[in-house]
Coordinates of C-alpha atoms in Angstrom, one line a residue:
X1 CA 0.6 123.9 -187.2
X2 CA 0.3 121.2 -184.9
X3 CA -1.3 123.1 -182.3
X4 CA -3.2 124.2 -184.5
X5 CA -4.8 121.5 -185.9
X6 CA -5.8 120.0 -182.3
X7 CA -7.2 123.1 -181.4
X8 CA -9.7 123.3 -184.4
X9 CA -10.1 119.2 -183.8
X10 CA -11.4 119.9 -180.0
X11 CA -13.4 123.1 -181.0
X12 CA -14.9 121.0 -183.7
X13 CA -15.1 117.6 -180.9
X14 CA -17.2 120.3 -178.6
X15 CA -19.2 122.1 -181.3
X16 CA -20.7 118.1 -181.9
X17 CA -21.2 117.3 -178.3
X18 CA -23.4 120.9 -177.7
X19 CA -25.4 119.9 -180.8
X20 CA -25.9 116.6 -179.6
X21 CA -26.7 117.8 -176.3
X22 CA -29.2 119.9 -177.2
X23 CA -30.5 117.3 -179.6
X24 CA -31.1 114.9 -176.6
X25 CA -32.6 117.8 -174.7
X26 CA -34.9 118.5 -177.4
X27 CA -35.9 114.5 -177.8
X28 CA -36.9 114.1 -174.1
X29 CA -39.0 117.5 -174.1
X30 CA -40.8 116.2 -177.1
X31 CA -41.0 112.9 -175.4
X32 CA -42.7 114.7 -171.9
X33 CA -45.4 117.3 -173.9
X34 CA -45.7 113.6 -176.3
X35 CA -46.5 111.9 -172.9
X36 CA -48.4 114.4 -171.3
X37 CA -51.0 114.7 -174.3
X38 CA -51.1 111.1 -174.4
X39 CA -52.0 111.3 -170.7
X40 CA -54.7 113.8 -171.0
X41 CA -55.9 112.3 -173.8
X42 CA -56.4 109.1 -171.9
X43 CA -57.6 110.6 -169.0
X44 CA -60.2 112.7 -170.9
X45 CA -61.3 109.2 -172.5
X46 CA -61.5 107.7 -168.9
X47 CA -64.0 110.8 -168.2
X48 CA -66.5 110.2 -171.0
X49 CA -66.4 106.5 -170.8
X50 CA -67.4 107.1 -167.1
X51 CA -70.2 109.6 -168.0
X52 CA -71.4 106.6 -170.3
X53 CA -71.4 104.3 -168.4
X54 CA -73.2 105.9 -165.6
X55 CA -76.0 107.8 -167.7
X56 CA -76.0 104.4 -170.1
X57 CA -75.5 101.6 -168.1
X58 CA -78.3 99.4 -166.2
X59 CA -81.2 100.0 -168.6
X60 CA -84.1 97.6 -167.7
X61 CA -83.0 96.0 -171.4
X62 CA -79.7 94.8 -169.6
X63 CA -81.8 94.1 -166.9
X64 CA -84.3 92.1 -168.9
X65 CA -81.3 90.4 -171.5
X66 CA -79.6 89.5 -168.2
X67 CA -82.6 87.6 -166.3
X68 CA -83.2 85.4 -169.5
X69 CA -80.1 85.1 -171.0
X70 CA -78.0 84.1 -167.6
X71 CA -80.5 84.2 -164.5
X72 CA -83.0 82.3 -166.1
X73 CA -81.0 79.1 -166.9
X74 CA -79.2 79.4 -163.4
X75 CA -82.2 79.2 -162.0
X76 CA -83.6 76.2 -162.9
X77 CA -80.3 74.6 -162.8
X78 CA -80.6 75.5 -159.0
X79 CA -84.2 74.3 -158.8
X80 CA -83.0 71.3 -160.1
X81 CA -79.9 70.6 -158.3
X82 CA -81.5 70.8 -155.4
X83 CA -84.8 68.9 -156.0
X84 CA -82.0 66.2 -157.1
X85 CA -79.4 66.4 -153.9
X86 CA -83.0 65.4 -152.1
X87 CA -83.9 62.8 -154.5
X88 CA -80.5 61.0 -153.7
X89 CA -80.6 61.8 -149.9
X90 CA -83.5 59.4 -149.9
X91 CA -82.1 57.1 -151.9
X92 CA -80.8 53.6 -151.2
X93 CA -80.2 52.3 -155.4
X94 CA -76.7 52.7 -155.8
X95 CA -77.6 52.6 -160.0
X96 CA -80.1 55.0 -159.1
X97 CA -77.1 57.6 -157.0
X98 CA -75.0 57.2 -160.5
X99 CA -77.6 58.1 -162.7
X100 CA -78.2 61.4 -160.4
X101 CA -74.9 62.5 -160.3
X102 CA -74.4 61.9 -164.0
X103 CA -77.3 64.2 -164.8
X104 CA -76.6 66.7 -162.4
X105 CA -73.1 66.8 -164.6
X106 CA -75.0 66.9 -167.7
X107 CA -77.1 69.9 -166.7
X108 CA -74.6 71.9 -165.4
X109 CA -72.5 71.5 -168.8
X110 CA -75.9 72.3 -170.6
X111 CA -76.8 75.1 -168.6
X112 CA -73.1 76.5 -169.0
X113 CA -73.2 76.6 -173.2
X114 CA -76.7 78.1 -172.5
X115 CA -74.8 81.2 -170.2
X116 CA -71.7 81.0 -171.7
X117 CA -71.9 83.5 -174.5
X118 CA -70.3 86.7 -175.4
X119 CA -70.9 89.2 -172.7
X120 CA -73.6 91.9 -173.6
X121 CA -73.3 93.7 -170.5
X122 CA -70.1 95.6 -171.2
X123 CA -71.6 99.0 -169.9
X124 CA -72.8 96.9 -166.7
X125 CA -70.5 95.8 -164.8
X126 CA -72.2 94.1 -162.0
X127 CA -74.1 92.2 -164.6
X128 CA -70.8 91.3 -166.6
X129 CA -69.7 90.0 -163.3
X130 CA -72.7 87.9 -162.5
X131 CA -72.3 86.2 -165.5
X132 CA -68.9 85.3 -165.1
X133 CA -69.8 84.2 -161.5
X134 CA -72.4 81.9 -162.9
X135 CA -70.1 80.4 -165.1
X136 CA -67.7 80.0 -162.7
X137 CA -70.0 78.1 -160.0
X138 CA -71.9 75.9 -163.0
X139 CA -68.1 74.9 -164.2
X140 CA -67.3 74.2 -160.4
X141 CA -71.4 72.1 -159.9
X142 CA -70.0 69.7 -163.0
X143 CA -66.8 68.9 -161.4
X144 CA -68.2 68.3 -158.3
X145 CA -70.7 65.9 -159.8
X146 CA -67.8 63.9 -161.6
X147 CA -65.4 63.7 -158.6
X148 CA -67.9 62.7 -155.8
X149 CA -68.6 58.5 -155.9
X150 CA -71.7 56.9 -155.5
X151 CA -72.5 54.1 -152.8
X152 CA -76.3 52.5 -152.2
X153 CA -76.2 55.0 -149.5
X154 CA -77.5 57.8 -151.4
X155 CA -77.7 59.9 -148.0
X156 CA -74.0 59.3 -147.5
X157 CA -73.0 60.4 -151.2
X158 CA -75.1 63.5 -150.8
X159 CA -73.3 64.5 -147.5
X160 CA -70.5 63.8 -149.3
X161 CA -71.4 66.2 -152.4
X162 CA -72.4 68.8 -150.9
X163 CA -69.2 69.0 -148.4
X164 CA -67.3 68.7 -151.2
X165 CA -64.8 72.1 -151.6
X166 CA -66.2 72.1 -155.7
X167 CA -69.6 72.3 -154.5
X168 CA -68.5 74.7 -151.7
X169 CA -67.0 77.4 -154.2
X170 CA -69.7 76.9 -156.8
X171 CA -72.5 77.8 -154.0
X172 CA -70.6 80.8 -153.3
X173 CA -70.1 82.3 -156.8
X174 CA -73.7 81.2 -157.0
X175 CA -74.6 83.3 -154.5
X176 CA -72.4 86.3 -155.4
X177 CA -74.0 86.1 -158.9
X178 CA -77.4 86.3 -157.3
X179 CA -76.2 89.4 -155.3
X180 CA -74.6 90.9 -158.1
X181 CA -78.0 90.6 -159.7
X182 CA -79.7 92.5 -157.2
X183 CA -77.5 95.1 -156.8
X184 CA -77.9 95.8 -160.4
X185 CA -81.4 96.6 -159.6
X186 CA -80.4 99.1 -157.3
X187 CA -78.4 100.5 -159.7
X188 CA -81.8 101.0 -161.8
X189 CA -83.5 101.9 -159.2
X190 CA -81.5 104.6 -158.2
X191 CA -82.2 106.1 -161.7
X192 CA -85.8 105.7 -161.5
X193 CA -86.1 106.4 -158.6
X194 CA -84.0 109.2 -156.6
X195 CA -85.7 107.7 -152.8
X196 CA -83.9 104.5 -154.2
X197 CA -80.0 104.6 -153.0
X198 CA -77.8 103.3 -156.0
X199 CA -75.7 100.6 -153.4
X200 CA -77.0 98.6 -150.6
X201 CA -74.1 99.9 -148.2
X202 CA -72.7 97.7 -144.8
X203 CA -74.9 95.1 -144.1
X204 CA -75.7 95.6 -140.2
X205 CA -78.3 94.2 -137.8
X206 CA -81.3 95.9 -138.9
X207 CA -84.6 96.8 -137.0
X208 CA -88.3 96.4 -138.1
X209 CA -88.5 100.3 -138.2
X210 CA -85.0 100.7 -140.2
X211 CA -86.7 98.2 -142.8
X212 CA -89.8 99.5 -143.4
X213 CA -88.3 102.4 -144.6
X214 CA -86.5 100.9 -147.2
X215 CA -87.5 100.6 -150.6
X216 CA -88.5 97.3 -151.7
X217 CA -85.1 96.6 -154.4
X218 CA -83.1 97.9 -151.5
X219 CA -84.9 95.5 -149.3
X220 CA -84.0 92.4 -151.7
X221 CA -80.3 93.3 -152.2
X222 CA -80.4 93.4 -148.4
X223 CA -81.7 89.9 -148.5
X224 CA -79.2 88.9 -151.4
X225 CA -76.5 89.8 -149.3
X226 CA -77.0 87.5 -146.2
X227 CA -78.0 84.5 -148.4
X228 CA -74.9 85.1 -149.5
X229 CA -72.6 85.6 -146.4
X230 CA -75.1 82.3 -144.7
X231 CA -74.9 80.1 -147.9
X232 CA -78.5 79.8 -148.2
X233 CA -78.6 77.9 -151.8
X234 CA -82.6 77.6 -152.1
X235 CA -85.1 77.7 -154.9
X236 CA -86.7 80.8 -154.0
X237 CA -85.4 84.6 -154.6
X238 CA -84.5 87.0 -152.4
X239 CA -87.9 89.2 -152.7
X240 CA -89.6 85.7 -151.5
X241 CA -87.7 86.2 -147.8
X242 CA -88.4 89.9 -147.8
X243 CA -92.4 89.5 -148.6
X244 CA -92.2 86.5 -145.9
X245 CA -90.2 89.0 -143.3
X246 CA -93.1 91.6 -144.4
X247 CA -95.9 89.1 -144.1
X248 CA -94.4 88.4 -140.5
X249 CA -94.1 92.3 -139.5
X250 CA -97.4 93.2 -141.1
X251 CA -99.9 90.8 -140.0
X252 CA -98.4 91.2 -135.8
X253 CA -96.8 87.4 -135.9
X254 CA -92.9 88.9 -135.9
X255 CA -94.1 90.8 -132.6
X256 CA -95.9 87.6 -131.1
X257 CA -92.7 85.3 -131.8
X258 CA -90.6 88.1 -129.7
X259 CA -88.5 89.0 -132.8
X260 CA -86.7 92.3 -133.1
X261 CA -84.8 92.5 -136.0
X262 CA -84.5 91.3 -139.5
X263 CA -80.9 89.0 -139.3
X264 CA -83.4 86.8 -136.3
X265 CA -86.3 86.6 -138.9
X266 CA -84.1 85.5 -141.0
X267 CA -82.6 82.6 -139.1
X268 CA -86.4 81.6 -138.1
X269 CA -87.9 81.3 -141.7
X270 CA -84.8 79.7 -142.9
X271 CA -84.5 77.5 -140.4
X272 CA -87.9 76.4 -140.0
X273 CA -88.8 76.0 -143.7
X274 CA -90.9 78.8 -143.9
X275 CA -89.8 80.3 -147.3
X276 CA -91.4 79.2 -150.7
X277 CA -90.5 79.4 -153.8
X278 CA -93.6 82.4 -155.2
X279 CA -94.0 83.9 -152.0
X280 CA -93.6 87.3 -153.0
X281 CA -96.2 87.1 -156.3
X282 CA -98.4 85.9 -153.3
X283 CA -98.0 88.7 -151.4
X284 CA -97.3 91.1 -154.4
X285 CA -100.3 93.9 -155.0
X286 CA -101.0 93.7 -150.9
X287 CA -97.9 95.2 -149.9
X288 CA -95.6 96.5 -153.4
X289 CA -98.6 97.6 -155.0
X290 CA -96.2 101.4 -155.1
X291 CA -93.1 99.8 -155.4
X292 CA -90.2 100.4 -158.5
X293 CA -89.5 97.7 -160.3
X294 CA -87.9 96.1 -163.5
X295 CA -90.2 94.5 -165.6
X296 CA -89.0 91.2 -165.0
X297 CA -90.9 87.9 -165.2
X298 CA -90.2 86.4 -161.6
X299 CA -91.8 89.7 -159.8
X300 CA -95.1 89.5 -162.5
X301 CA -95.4 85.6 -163.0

């Protein structure tokens, strides 16, 4: 009876431990096709949002938002903060060098609530990360202004501003912002216009021949790119160098000066002072007259 018993006790013991096997074995396949699905699902999401983003993204409304909304007020706060660096390299008023670096504080904070809002550009991603560059170098302009001290030498506490590692990062987001910008408008471009490649590619040493078979936003982005990789932190735009560069090609002077490429223009103009701020509107229906462009204020004003 005994023997019994355990036998139907063990049959019963192995009877559970099949079900339960084939219970787990049924919860993990359900699990798998579960994941899988999930998986597609997501990866079929990933696809359209794509497809959006490429057919939807980098309107000339973005384009147009972006250049008022966050370009615009960078802008000026550049024009400013360096008509104001200059104003205290000449300076010899130590109340004078306070007062400059407390407003230079006060417009990069004003400037910053002006950028600082929620992000409209979610389908752009260059744009959305121009803006958050902008608010990046504008957050590191105030600090710099605050940290830096003030002497009668106004010369010495601008040497000492712009050295300083805050002012350092917030040129170079700055400057990435700018070339994020640009870039955009290649990404417009390149919609418009199928001669217009959508990316600038490797920035190389570039001859006048290479160049004056680019198009004109590819020219810019070119441009964009070098300020950025040379720190050049000026009022004027990118589009001002190239019509300069163009200018110099055009009317034989490049040739004279023995220049062969665009990086040596480049160094030239900048060095020398050569660039101004509306050089391109100047130069504008004698050379673009053909070219794509956004409607955007600073290639029309």
């Amino acid at each position: 009876m005994s023997k019994r018993k355990s036998r139907n006790q063990m049959l019963y013991t192995l009877v559970f431990l099949f079900f339960l096997v084939c219970a787990f074995a049924a919860f993990f396949t359900g699990v798998k096709v579960g994941a899988d699905k999930t998986e597609a699902k997501y990866d079929n999401q990933s696809s359209m949002n794509g497809l959006v983003e490429f057919t939807g993204s980098y309107q000339q409304q973005d384009l147009v938002t972006f250049y008022h909304n966050v370009f615009l007020p960078y802008r000026e706060f550049k024009r400013n903060w360096n008509i104001q660096v200059d104003k205290l390299a000449r300076s010899t008023d130590a109340r004078m060098n306070a007062a400059v670096m407390k407003d230079l504080s006060i417009l990069a904070d004003q400037q910053y609530e002006r950028v600082n809002q929620d992000s409209i550009f979610t389908n752009s991603p260059l744009l959305h990360q121009s803006q958050v560059n902008v608010l990046k170098s504008l957050t590191l302009f105030s600090k710099a202004s605050g940290k830096v001290s003030t002497s009668a030498s106004g010369a010495e506490t601008a040497k000492l501003l712009k050295n300083d590692e805050f002012t350092t990062g917030a040129v170079k987001y700055g400057l990435l912002a700018q070339k994020n910008f640009y870039d955009s408008m290649l990404k417009w471009g390149s919609k418009t216009n199928q001669k217009i490649p959508s990316a600038p590619g490797e920035l190389k040493t570039m001859s006048f021949i290479q160049w004056k078979k680019m198009p004109l936003l590819l020219k810019n982005a070119s441009i964009a790119d070098m300020m950025l990789n040379r720190g050049i932190f000026a009022g004027y735009d990118p589009q001002d160098i190239t019509a300069k560069i163009d200018d110099m090609i055009y009317s034989g002077t490049a040739s004279s000066l023995n220049l062969s490429d665009i990086q040596s223009s480049v160094t030239l103009l900048i060095s020398t002072g050569a660039v101004q701020e509306q050089d391109f509107v100047k130069w504008r229906e004698q050379y673009y007259n053909r070219e794509t462009l956004p409607q955007l204020p600073f290639f029309f004003e």
